[in-house]
CSV table of C-alpha atoms in Angstrom, one decimal:
chain,number,residue,atom,x,y,z
A,1,MET,CA,0.1,-0.1,-0.1
A,2,LYS,CA,1.6,3.2,-1.3
A,3,ASN,CA,1.3,6.7,0.9
A,4,ARG,CA,-1.7,8.6,0.2
A,5,TRP,CA,0.1,11.9,-0.9
A,6,ILE,CA,-0.8,14.8,-3.0
A,7,VAL,CA,1.4,17.7,-4.1
A,8,ALA,CA,1.3,20.3,-1.8
A,9,ALA,CA,1.4,23.3,-3.8
A,10,CYS,CA,-1.7,22.0,-5.8
A,11,ALA,CA,-3.8,21.2,-2.6
A,12,ALA,CA,-5.8,24.5,-2.8
A,13,VAL,CA,-6.5,23.7,-6.5
A,14,CYS,CA,-7.5,20.0,-6.0
A,15,TRP,CA,-10.1,20.8,-3.4
A,16,THR,CA,-11.6,23.6,-5.4
A,17,ALA,CA,-15.4,23.4,-4.7
A,18,SER,CA,-17.2,20.8,-7.0
A,19,ALA,CA,-20.3,23.3,-7.7
A,20,GLN,CA,-20.6,24.2,-11.5
A,21,THR,CA,-18.8,27.5,-12.5
A,22,THR,CA,-21.7,29.9,-14.5
A,23,ALA,CA,-19.3,32.4,-15.5
A,24,PRO,CA,-18.2,32.2,-19.3
A,25,TYR,CA,-14.9,30.7,-19.8
A,26,ALA,CA,-12.1,32.6,-21.1
A,27,PRO,CA,-9.1,30.7,-22.1
A,28,ALA,CA,-5.5,32.0,-21.4
A,29,PRO,CA,-3.5,33.2,-24.0
A,30,GLU,CA,-1.3,30.2,-23.9
A,31,ASN,CA,-4.2,28.1,-24.4
A,32,LEU,CA,-5.1,29.8,-27.5
A,33,GLN,CA,-1.7,29.3,-28.5
A,34,ALA,CA,-1.8,25.8,-27.8
A,35,ARG,CA,-5.1,25.4,-29.8
A,36,THR,CA,-3.4,26.7,-32.8
A,37,ALA,CA,-0.2,24.4,-32.3
A,38,PHE,CA,-2.9,21.8,-32.3
A,39,GLN,CA,-4.6,22.6,-35.4
A,40,ASP,CA,-1.3,23.1,-37.2
A,41,ALA,CA,-0.1,19.5,-36.2
A,42,LYS,CA,-3.2,17.8,-37.9
A,43,PHE,CA,-2.3,14.2,-36.9
A,44,GLY,CA,-2.2,12.4,-33.8
A,45,ILE,CA,-1.9,8.6,-32.8
A,46,PHE,CA,-4.5,7.5,-30.2
A,47,LEU,CA,-3.4,4.3,-28.0
A,48,HIS,CA,-6.0,2.2,-26.5
A,49,TRP,CA,-3.9,-0.2,-24.3
A,50,GLY,CA,-4.7,-1.6,-20.8
A,51,LEU,CA,-5.8,-5.1,-19.1
A,52,TYR,CA,-8.4,-5.6,-22.0
A,53,SER,CA,-5.5,-6.4,-24.4
A,54,MET,CA,-4.8,-9.6,-22.6
A,55,LEU,CA,-8.5,-10.9,-23.7
A,56,GLY,CA,-7.8,-10.1,-27.3
A,57,SER,CA,-11.4,-8.8,-27.9
A,58,GLY,CA,-11.2,-5.3,-27.5
A,59,GLU,CA,-11.3,-2.7,-24.7
A,60,TRP,CA,-15.4,-3.3,-23.8
A,61,THR,CA,-15.0,-7.0,-23.1
A,62,MET,CA,-15.7,-6.5,-19.2
A,63,THR,CA,-19.1,-5.0,-20.1
A,64,ASN,CA,-19.8,-6.9,-23.2
A,65,ARG,CA,-19.2,-10.3,-21.4
A,66,ASP,CA,-20.5,-9.3,-18.0
A,67,ILE,CA,-17.3,-10.0,-16.3
A,68,ASN,CA,-17.2,-9.9,-12.5
A,69,TYR,CA,-15.0,-7.3,-11.4
A,70,ARG,CA,-13.1,-9.2,-9.1
A,71,GLU,CA,-12.6,-11.8,-11.6
A,72,TYR,CA,-11.8,-9.2,-14.2
A,73,ALA,CA,-9.1,-7.7,-11.8
A,74,LYS,CA,-7.2,-11.0,-11.5
A,75,LEU,CA,-5.9,-10.2,-15.2
A,76,ALA,CA,-3.6,-7.8,-13.7
A,77,ASN,CA,-1.6,-10.3,-11.7
A,78,ALA,CA,-0.6,-11.8,-15.1
A,79,PHE,CA,-0.1,-8.5,-16.9
A,80,TYR,CA,3.5,-8.4,-18.0
A,81,PRO,CA,4.2,-6.6,-21.1
A,82,HIS,CA,7.8,-7.7,-21.5
A,83,ASP,CA,8.3,-6.3,-25.1
A,84,PHE,CA,7.0,-2.7,-24.1
A,85,ASP,CA,9.5,-0.1,-25.2
A,86,ALA,CA,8.5,3.5,-24.9
A,87,ALA,CA,11.4,4.7,-27.7
A,88,GLU,CA,10.1,2.1,-30.2
A,89,TRP,CA,6.5,3.1,-30.0
A,90,VAL,CA,7.2,6.9,-30.2
A,91,SER,CA,10.0,6.6,-32.8
A,92,ALA,CA,7.3,4.5,-34.6
A,93,ILE,CA,4.7,7.3,-34.5
A,94,LYS,CA,7.2,10.0,-34.9
A,95,SER,CA,8.0,8.4,-38.4
A,96,SER,CA,4.2,8.7,-39.7
A,97,GLY,CA,4.3,12.4,-39.3
A,98,ALA,CA,2.4,12.5,-36.3
A,99,GLY,CA,2.5,15.3,-34.2
A,100,TYR,CA,1.2,14.0,-30.8
A,101,VAL,CA,-0.1,11.0,-29.1
A,102,CYS,CA,-3.2,10.4,-27.3
A,103,PHE,CA,-2.9,7.6,-24.5
A,104,THR,CA,-5.5,5.7,-22.4
A,105,THR,CA,-4.5,6.2,-18.7
A,106,ARG,CA,-7.7,4.8,-17.5
A,107,HIS,CA,-10.2,3.4,-19.5
A,108,HIS,CA,-13.7,2.2,-18.6
A,109,ASP,CA,-12.3,-1.0,-16.8
A,110,GLY,CA,-10.9,1.2,-14.1
A,111,PHE,CA,-7.5,0.2,-14.3
A,112,SER,CA,-4.9,2.7,-14.1
A,113,MET,CA,-1.7,2.6,-16.6
A,114,TRP,CA,0.4,4.8,-14.0
A,115,ASP,CA,1.7,4.9,-10.5
A,116,THR,CA,-1.5,6.5,-9.2
A,117,ALA,CA,-1.5,7.2,-5.2
A,118,GLN,CA,-5.5,7.3,-5.2
A,119,THR,CA,-5.9,3.2,-5.7
A,120,ASP,CA,-3.7,0.2,-5.8
A,121,TYR,CA,-5.5,-1.0,-9.0
A,122,ASP,CA,-2.8,0.2,-11.5
A,123,ILE,CA,0.2,-1.0,-13.5
A,124,VAL,CA,2.4,-0.3,-10.7
A,125,ASP,CA,0.8,-2.0,-7.4
A,126,ALA,CA,-1.5,-4.7,-9.2
A,127,THR,CA,1.2,-6.2,-11.6
A,128,PRO,CA,4.3,-8.1,-11.8
A,129,TYR,CA,5.4,-5.4,-14.2
A,130,LYS,CA,5.5,-2.5,-11.7
A,131,GLN,CA,6.5,0.0,-14.2
A,132,ASP,CA,4.8,3.3,-14.8
A,133,ILE,CA,3.8,3.3,-18.5
A,134,VAL,CA,2.3,6.8,-18.6
A,135,LYS,CA,5.9,8.1,-17.1
A,136,ALA,CA,7.8,6.2,-19.7
A,137,LEU,CA,5.8,7.4,-22.6
A,138,SER,CA,6.1,10.9,-21.2
A,139,ASP,CA,9.9,11.0,-20.8
A,140,GLU,CA,10.3,9.5,-24.5
A,141,CYS,CA,7.6,11.9,-25.9
A,142,ALA,CA,9.7,14.6,-24.4
A,143,ARG,CA,13.0,13.2,-25.7
A,144,GLN,CA,11.7,13.0,-29.1
A,145,ASP,CA,9.9,16.2,-29.2
A,146,ILE,CA,6.1,14.8,-29.6
A,147,ARG,CA,3.2,16.3,-27.9
A,148,LEU,CA,1.6,13.9,-25.4
A,149,HIS,CA,-2.4,14.1,-24.8
A,150,LEU,CA,-4.2,11.9,-22.0
A,151,TYR,CA,-7.5,10.1,-22.2
A,152,TYR,CA,-9.2,9.7,-19.1
A,153,SER,CA,-12.7,7.8,-18.6
A,154,LEU,CA,-15.3,9.4,-16.6
A,155,ILE,CA,-16.8,5.8,-16.0
A,156,ASP,CA,-15.6,3.0,-13.9
A,157,TRP,CA,-16.7,-0.7,-14.2
A,158,TYR,CA,-14.5,-1.5,-11.3
A,159,ARG,CA,-15.2,1.0,-8.5
A,160,ASP,CA,-18.4,0.7,-6.3
A,161,ASP,CA,-18.9,4.6,-5.7
A,162,CYS,CA,-19.0,5.3,-9.6
A,163,PRO,CA,-22.8,6.0,-10.6
A,164,ARG,CA,-24.3,3.4,-12.5
A,165,GLY,CA,-25.2,4.5,-16.4
A,166,ARG,CA,-26.2,1.9,-19.1
A,167,THR,CA,-22.8,0.1,-19.3
A,168,GLY,CA,-21.4,-1.9,-16.8
A,169,LEU,CA,-24.2,-3.0,-14.9
A,170,GLY,CA,-23.2,-7.0,-15.3
A,171,THR,CA,-19.9,-6.8,-13.4
A,172,GLY,CA,-21.2,-8.0,-10.2
A,173,ARG,CA,-20.4,-4.6,-8.0
A,174,PRO,CA,-22.5,-4.7,-4.9
A,175,GLY,CA,-23.9,-1.1,-5.5
A,176,THR,CA,-23.9,-0.2,-1.7
A,177,ALA,CA,-21.4,2.5,-1.9
A,178,ILE,CA,-22.6,4.6,-5.1
A,179,SER,CA,-21.5,8.3,-4.2
A,180,TYR,CA,-20.7,10.7,-7.2
A,181,GLU,CA,-19.3,13.1,-4.7
A,182,ARG,CA,-16.7,10.8,-3.5
A,183,TYR,CA,-16.0,9.5,-7.3
A,184,TYR,CA,-15.6,13.2,-8.4
A,185,ASP,CA,-13.1,13.8,-5.8
A,186,PHE,CA,-11.4,10.8,-6.8
A,187,MET,CA,-11.1,11.8,-10.3
A,188,LYS,CA,-10.0,15.3,-9.5
A,189,ARG,CA,-7.2,13.9,-7.4
A,190,GLN,CA,-6.2,11.2,-10.4
A,191,LEU,CA,-6.2,14.5,-12.8
A,192,THR,CA,-3.9,16.4,-10.3
A,193,GLU,CA,-1.2,13.6,-10.4
A,194,LEU,CA,-1.3,13.3,-14.3
A,195,LEU,CA,-1.0,17.3,-14.6
A,196,THR,CA,1.6,17.4,-12.2
A,197,GLY,CA,4.0,14.6,-12.3
A,198,TYR,CA,4.0,13.9,-16.3
A,199,GLY,CA,5.2,16.7,-18.0
A,200,PRO,CA,3.5,19.4,-19.8
A,201,VAL,CA,0.4,17.7,-20.7
A,202,GLY,CA,-1.2,18.9,-23.9
A,203,ALA,CA,-4.8,17.8,-23.5
A,204,ILE,CA,-7.0,15.9,-21.3
A,205,TRP,CA,-9.4,13.9,-23.7
A,206,PHE,CA,-12.5,12.7,-21.6
A,207,ASP,CA,-14.9,9.8,-22.7
A,208,GLY,CA,-18.2,8.2,-20.9
A,209,VAL,CA,-20.6,11.2,-20.6
A,210,TRP,CA,-23.1,9.2,-23.0
A,211,ASP,CA,-23.3,6.4,-20.4
A,212,GLN,CA,-26.0,8.6,-18.5
A,213,ASP,CA,-27.8,9.5,-21.5
A,214,ARG,CA,-30.9,7.5,-19.9
A,215,ASN,CA,-30.7,9.9,-17.2
A,216,PRO,CA,-30.8,13.4,-18.5
A,217,ASP,CA,-30.7,15.1,-15.1
A,218,PHE,CA,-27.4,13.4,-14.1
A,219,ASP,CA,-25.0,16.3,-13.4
A,220,TRP,CA,-21.1,15.3,-14.4
A,221,LYS,CA,-20.1,18.8,-13.0
A,222,LEU,CA,-18.1,19.1,-16.0
A,223,ARG,CA,-17.1,22.6,-15.7
A,224,GLY,CA,-15.6,21.9,-12.0
A,225,LEU,CA,-13.3,19.3,-13.7
A,226,TYR,CA,-12.4,21.8,-16.5
A,227,ASP,CA,-11.6,24.7,-14.4
A,228,HIS,CA,-9.6,22.4,-12.2
A,229,ILE,CA,-7.4,21.3,-15.3
A,230,HIS,CA,-6.8,24.9,-16.6
A,231,ALA,CA,-6.3,26.0,-12.8
A,232,ILE,CA,-3.3,23.6,-13.0
A,233,ARG,CA,-2.1,24.0,-16.6
A,234,PRO,CA,-3.9,27.0,-18.4
A,235,ALA,CA,-2.3,25.9,-21.8
A,236,CYS,CA,-3.7,22.2,-21.5
A,237,LEU,CA,-6.5,21.6,-23.8
A,238,VAL,CA,-9.8,19.9,-22.7
A,239,GLY,CA,-11.8,17.9,-25.0
A,240,ASN,CA,-14.7,15.7,-24.4
A,241,ASN,CA,-15.9,12.7,-26.7
A,242,HIS,CA,-19.9,13.3,-25.7
A,243,HIS,CA,-21.0,13.2,-29.1
A,244,LEU,CA,-22.7,16.7,-28.4
A,245,VAL,CA,-21.9,20.4,-29.3
A,246,PRO,CA,-19.1,21.6,-27.0
A,247,PHE,CA,-19.7,22.7,-23.4
A,248,GLU,CA,-18.4,25.7,-21.7
A,249,GLY,CA,-14.8,25.1,-20.6
A,250,GLU,CA,-13.9,23.0,-23.6
A,251,ASP,CA,-10.9,23.7,-26.0
A,252,ILE,CA,-11.5,21.4,-29.0
A,253,GLN,CA,-14.8,19.5,-30.4
A,254,ILE,CA,-14.0,15.8,-31.1
A,255,PHE,CA,-15.8,13.4,-33.3
A,256,GLU,CA,-15.9,9.6,-33.3
A,257,ARG,CA,-15.6,7.3,-36.5
A,258,ASP,CA,-16.7,10.3,-38.7
A,259,LEU,CA,-15.5,13.2,-40.2
A,260,PRO,CA,-17.0,16.8,-39.1
A,261,GLY,CA,-20.4,17.0,-40.7
A,262,GLU,CA,-21.0,13.1,-41.6
A,263,ASN,CA,-22.7,10.6,-39.3
A,264,THR,CA,-22.3,7.4,-40.8
A,265,ALA,CA,-21.7,5.9,-37.6
A,266,GLY,CA,-24.5,7.4,-35.8
A,267,LEU,CA,-22.3,9.0,-33.2
A,268,SER,CA,-21.3,12.2,-34.8
A,269,GLY,CA,-24.4,14.2,-35.5
A,270,GLN,CA,-23.9,17.3,-33.7
A,271,GLU,CA,-23.3,20.8,-35.2
A,272,ILE,CA,-19.7,21.9,-35.9
A,273,GLY,CA,-18.8,24.6,-33.6
A,274,ARG,CA,-15.9,27.3,-33.9
A,275,LEU,CA,-13.3,25.1,-31.6
A,276,PRO,CA,-10.4,23.1,-33.2
A,277,LEU,CA,-11.8,19.9,-34.6
A,278,GLU,CA,-10.7,16.4,-34.4
A,279,THR,CA,-12.0,13.3,-35.3
A,280,CYS,CA,-10.9,9.8,-34.2
A,281,GLN,CA,-10.8,6.6,-36.3
A,282,THR,CA,-9.5,3.2,-36.1
A,283,MET,CA,-6.9,1.3,-38.1
A,284,ASN,CA,-8.9,-1.7,-38.4
A,285,GLY,CA,-12.2,-2.0,-36.5
A,286,MET,CA,-11.4,-2.0,-32.6
A,287,TRP,CA,-9.9,0.5,-30.4
A,288,GLY,CA,-8.4,-2.1,-28.3
A,289,TYR,CA,-6.4,-5.1,-29.4
A,290,LYS,CA,-8.4,-7.7,-31.1
A,291,ILE,CA,-6.9,-10.8,-32.0
A,292,THR,CA,-9.0,-11.9,-34.8
A,293,ASP,CA,-9.5,-8.1,-36.3
A,294,LEU,CA,-6.6,-8.4,-39.1
A,295,ASP,CA,-9.0,-6.0,-41.3
A,296,TYR,CA,-6.9,-3.0,-41.4
A,297,LYS,CA,-7.4,-0.2,-43.7
A,298,SER,CA,-5.1,0.4,-46.5
A,299,SER,CA,-2.7,3.1,-46.2
A,300,LYS,CA,-4.4,4.8,-49.1
A,301,THR,CA,-7.7,5.0,-47.4
A,302,LEU,CA,-5.9,6.2,-44.1
A,303,ILE,CA,-4.2,8.9,-46.0
A,304,HIS,CA,-7.6,10.2,-47.8
A,305,TYR,CA,-9.3,10.1,-44.4
A,306,LEU,CA,-6.4,12.3,-43.1
A,307,VAL,CA,-6.8,14.5,-46.1
A,308,ARG,CA,-10.5,14.7,-45.9
A,309,ALA,CA,-10.1,15.7,-42.1
A,310,ALA,CA,-7.7,18.3,-43.0
A,311,GLY,CA,-10.2,19.7,-45.8
A,312,ARG,CA,-12.8,20.0,-43.1
A,313,ASN,CA,-10.5,21.9,-41.1
A,314,GLY,CA,-10.1,19.1,-38.6
A,315,ASN,CA,-7.5,16.8,-37.2
A,316,LEU,CA,-7.1,13.1,-37.3
A,317,LEU,CA,-6.5,11.1,-34.3
A,318,LEU,CA,-5.7,7.5,-35.6
A,319,ASN,CA,-5.9,4.9,-33.3
A,320,ILE,CA,-3.8,1.6,-32.7
A,321,GLY,CA,-4.5,-1.2,-30.2
A,322,PRO,CA,-1.3,-2.5,-29.0
A,323,GLN,CA,-0.7,-6.1,-28.2
A,324,PRO,CA,-0.7,-7.5,-24.5
A,325,ASP,CA,3.1,-8.4,-24.9
A,326,GLY,CA,3.6,-4.5,-25.2
A,327,LYS,CA,4.4,-4.4,-28.9
A,328,LEU,CA,2.4,-2.2,-31.5
A,329,PRO,CA,0.9,-4.9,-34.1
A,330,ALA,CA,3.3,-5.1,-37.4
A,331,THR,CA,0.7,-3.9,-39.7
A,332,ALA,CA,0.1,-1.0,-37.7
A,333,VAL,CA,3.7,0.2,-37.5
A,334,GLU,CA,3.9,-0.5,-41.6
A,335,ARG,CA,0.9,1.8,-41.9
A,336,LEU,CA,2.7,4.6,-40.0
A,337,ARG,CA,5.5,3.9,-42.0
A,338,GLU,CA,3.5,4.4,-45.0
A,339,MET,CA,1.6,7.4,-44.0
A,340,GLY,CA,4.8,9.0,-42.8
A,341,GLU,CA,6.3,8.6,-46.5
A,342,TRP,CA,3.5,10.2,-48.0
A,343,LEU,CA,3.5,13.3,-45.4
A,344,ALA,CA,7.1,13.5,-46.0
A,345,ARG,CA,6.2,14.2,-49.6
A,346,TYR,CA,3.0,16.1,-49.3
A,347,GLY,CA,3.0,17.5,-45.8
A,348,GLU,CA,2.9,20.9,-46.9
A,349,SER,CA,-0.8,20.7,-48.0
A,350,ILE,CA,-1.3,19.1,-44.6
A,351,TYR,CA,0.6,20.9,-41.6
A,352,GLY,CA,-0.2,24.2,-40.5
A,353,THR,CA,-3.3,24.4,-42.8
A,354,ARG,CA,-6.9,25.3,-42.6
A,355,GLY,CA,-10.2,24.0,-44.6
A,356,GLY,CA,-9.9,25.4,-48.1
A,357,ASP,CA,-12.1,27.9,-49.8
A,358,ILE,CA,-14.1,25.2,-51.7
A,359,PRO,CA,-15.9,23.2,-49.3
A,360,PRO,CA,-15.7,19.3,-49.8
A,361,HIS,CA,-17.1,17.4,-52.7
A,362,ASP,CA,-17.3,14.1,-53.9
A,363,TRP,CA,-14.2,14.5,-55.8
A,364,GLY,CA,-12.0,15.4,-52.7
A,365,VAL,CA,-11.3,18.6,-50.6
A,366,THR,CA,-9.2,21.6,-50.6
A,367,THR,CA,-6.8,23.2,-47.8
A,368,ARG,CA,-5.1,26.4,-47.4
A,369,LYS,CA,-2.0,27.9,-45.9
A,370,GLY,CA,-1.6,31.4,-46.7
A,371,ASP,CA,-1.9,32.4,-50.2
A,372,LYS,CA,-1.5,28.9,-51.3
A,373,LEU,CA,-4.6,26.5,-52.0
A,374,TYR,CA,-4.1,22.8,-52.2
A,375,VAL,CA,-6.5,20.2,-53.8
A,376,GLU,CA,-6.7,16.4,-53.1
A,377,GLY,CA,-9.1,14.2,-55.0
A,378,LYS,CA,-9.8,13.2,-58.9
A,379,ILE,CA,-11.0,16.2,-60.6
A,380,ARG,CA,-12.1,16.9,-64.3
A,381,TYR,CA,-11.8,20.8,-64.8
A,382,ARG,CA,-13.8,22.7,-67.4
A,383,PHE,CA,-12.9,25.9,-69.2
A,384,PHE,CA,-14.4,28.7,-71.2
A,385,ASP,CA,-13.2,30.2,-74.1
A,386,ASP,CA,-13.4,33.6,-73.4
A,387,LYS,CA,-13.5,35.2,-76.8
A,388,GLN,CA,-17.1,33.5,-77.5
A,389,GLY,CA,-18.4,33.6,-74.2
A,390,LYS,CA,-19.2,29.8,-74.4
A,391,ARG,CA,-18.4,27.1,-72.4
A,392,ARG,CA,-15.8,24.9,-74.1
A,393,PHE,CA,-14.3,21.5,-72.6
A,394,VAL,CA,-10.6,21.7,-72.9
A,395,THR,CA,-8.8,19.0,-71.0
A,396,GLU,CA,-9.1,16.3,-68.2
A,397,ILE,CA,-6.9,16.6,-65.0
A,398,TYR,CA,-6.5,13.9,-62.5
A,399,VAL,CA,-5.0,15.1,-59.1
A,400,ASP,CA,-4.3,11.8,-57.0
A,401,ASN,CA,-2.2,13.6,-54.3
A,402,MET,CA,-2.1,17.1,-52.9
A,403,GLU,CA,-1.0,19.5,-55.6
A,404,MET,CA,-0.6,23.2,-55.1
A,405,LEU,CA,-2.8,25.4,-56.8
A,406,THR,CA,-2.4,29.3,-57.1
A,407,PRO,CA,-5.2,31.7,-56.0
A,408,LYS,CA,-5.1,33.6,-59.5
A,409,SER,CA,-5.9,30.3,-61.4
A,410,ALA,CA,-9.2,29.8,-59.8
A,411,SER,CA,-12.2,30.3,-62.3
A,412,ALA,CA,-15.5,31.9,-61.6
A,413,HIS,CA,-17.1,29.7,-64.0
A,414,THR,CA,-16.1,26.3,-62.5
A,415,ASP,CA,-16.8,24.1,-59.3
A,416,ALA,CA,-13.1,24.0,-58.5
A,417,PRO,CA,-10.1,26.2,-59.2
A,418,ALA,CA,-8.0,25.4,-62.2
A,419,PRO,CA,-4.4,23.9,-61.6
A,420,ASN,CA,-1.3,25.7,-62.4
A,421,VAL,CA,0.9,24.7,-65.3
A,422,GLU,CA,2.7,22.3,-63.1
A,423,THR,CA,-0.2,19.9,-62.9
A,424,LYS,CA,-0.4,17.0,-65.2
A,425,THR,CA,-3.1,16.8,-68.0
A,426,GLU,CA,-4.6,14.3,-70.3
A,427,GLU,CA,-6.9,15.1,-73.4
A,428,THR,CA,-10.4,13.4,-72.9
A,429,PRO,CA,-13.6,14.0,-74.6
A,430,ALA,CA,-16.1,15.9,-72.6
A,431,SER,CA,-19.3,14.2,-71.0
A,432,ASP,CA,-22.0,15.1,-68.7
A,433,SER,CA,-20.3,15.1,-65.4
A,434,ASP,CA,-18.0,17.8,-64.3
A,435,SER,CA,-16.3,15.6,-61.6
A,436,LEU,CA,-15.2,12.1,-61.0
A,437,PRO,CA,-16.0,10.4,-57.7
A,438,PHE,CA,-13.0,10.7,-55.3
């Protein structure tokens, strides 16, 4: 049993009243700068890793199979990721061209992947491995100059004081100690540890608000958590995967399994706000490691998704589920390398850009950086004969990667800007369609 300590300098912050703050949120100047840096990065890697990796069936196995919480906890005694190498992970991620990493410090199963003082149900106290994974990643991210974001679940299928929602109901908890006040204090203390002991955390990425969607009167007291974070680290961005319009105190807007403005998965129908945008997506079909899921998206599909996100003024947070032995799946590492090769060549059309002048189309998207406009897709352009004032087809142009277009080359008579002289063209007959599907 470790000592229950808390950083003295942060004691006053940690015990801030839990009542919701009603005053409008005014982000600090350093927070606004962090938002810009976040938008400029455009690409991050999500890592879902915990005890659930040992079962090889995804991060929701505990609730999906109604595993008793005491039986599930026995996994910890066998969790020994002997091949985990933070330097190897971060190097692979850095090679992809990603600008930040988001790691699951505590998922819905309640197991903490750092040496927390708030419970012994963590990687150091409950496993034979006894090493702080978050610390290793934090140190390595600092060495390789890549930002670290931390995922933190608002729900817990292990603790009995966590209020019940629509998940985790079959895990066998007695239900005699439910107290959101106590659980809320537990979360604040854990967040304080993460924000004070693991370097300049770039963002806290919350998840789980949707668990209480059947209890609309439930008050998560989120503003209190947000203010707590900003009081400790004003530059730290706050995001919440609640599938709703942003709440007061949040710094980024998150979309799950869909690009901003789309809702094919049924999780992202919310309006697009004015905050920086991020969409999270999987490489295969699952977030956590699933031994039977080898259906990885191709590098071309992933690159197109990154480009489409950028064209919608958003970031892509691309997920990998590490194996229980601590290795990143070989296919995932291969995809990282392939994306990095593409970004090494075309990164100027992604990094530091914002959504382009032309809204997204079936043929692709545009991005802009200063006076440069970039287009990605398969496009057939039509031109006018200025002398006769009649529309006359000239050529068909295919753009399979991001190509730079000059603002002055855009034609007022077309749905897309005309390319510069360096764009490859091919003579083809005219047809009724103005564009080709992307």
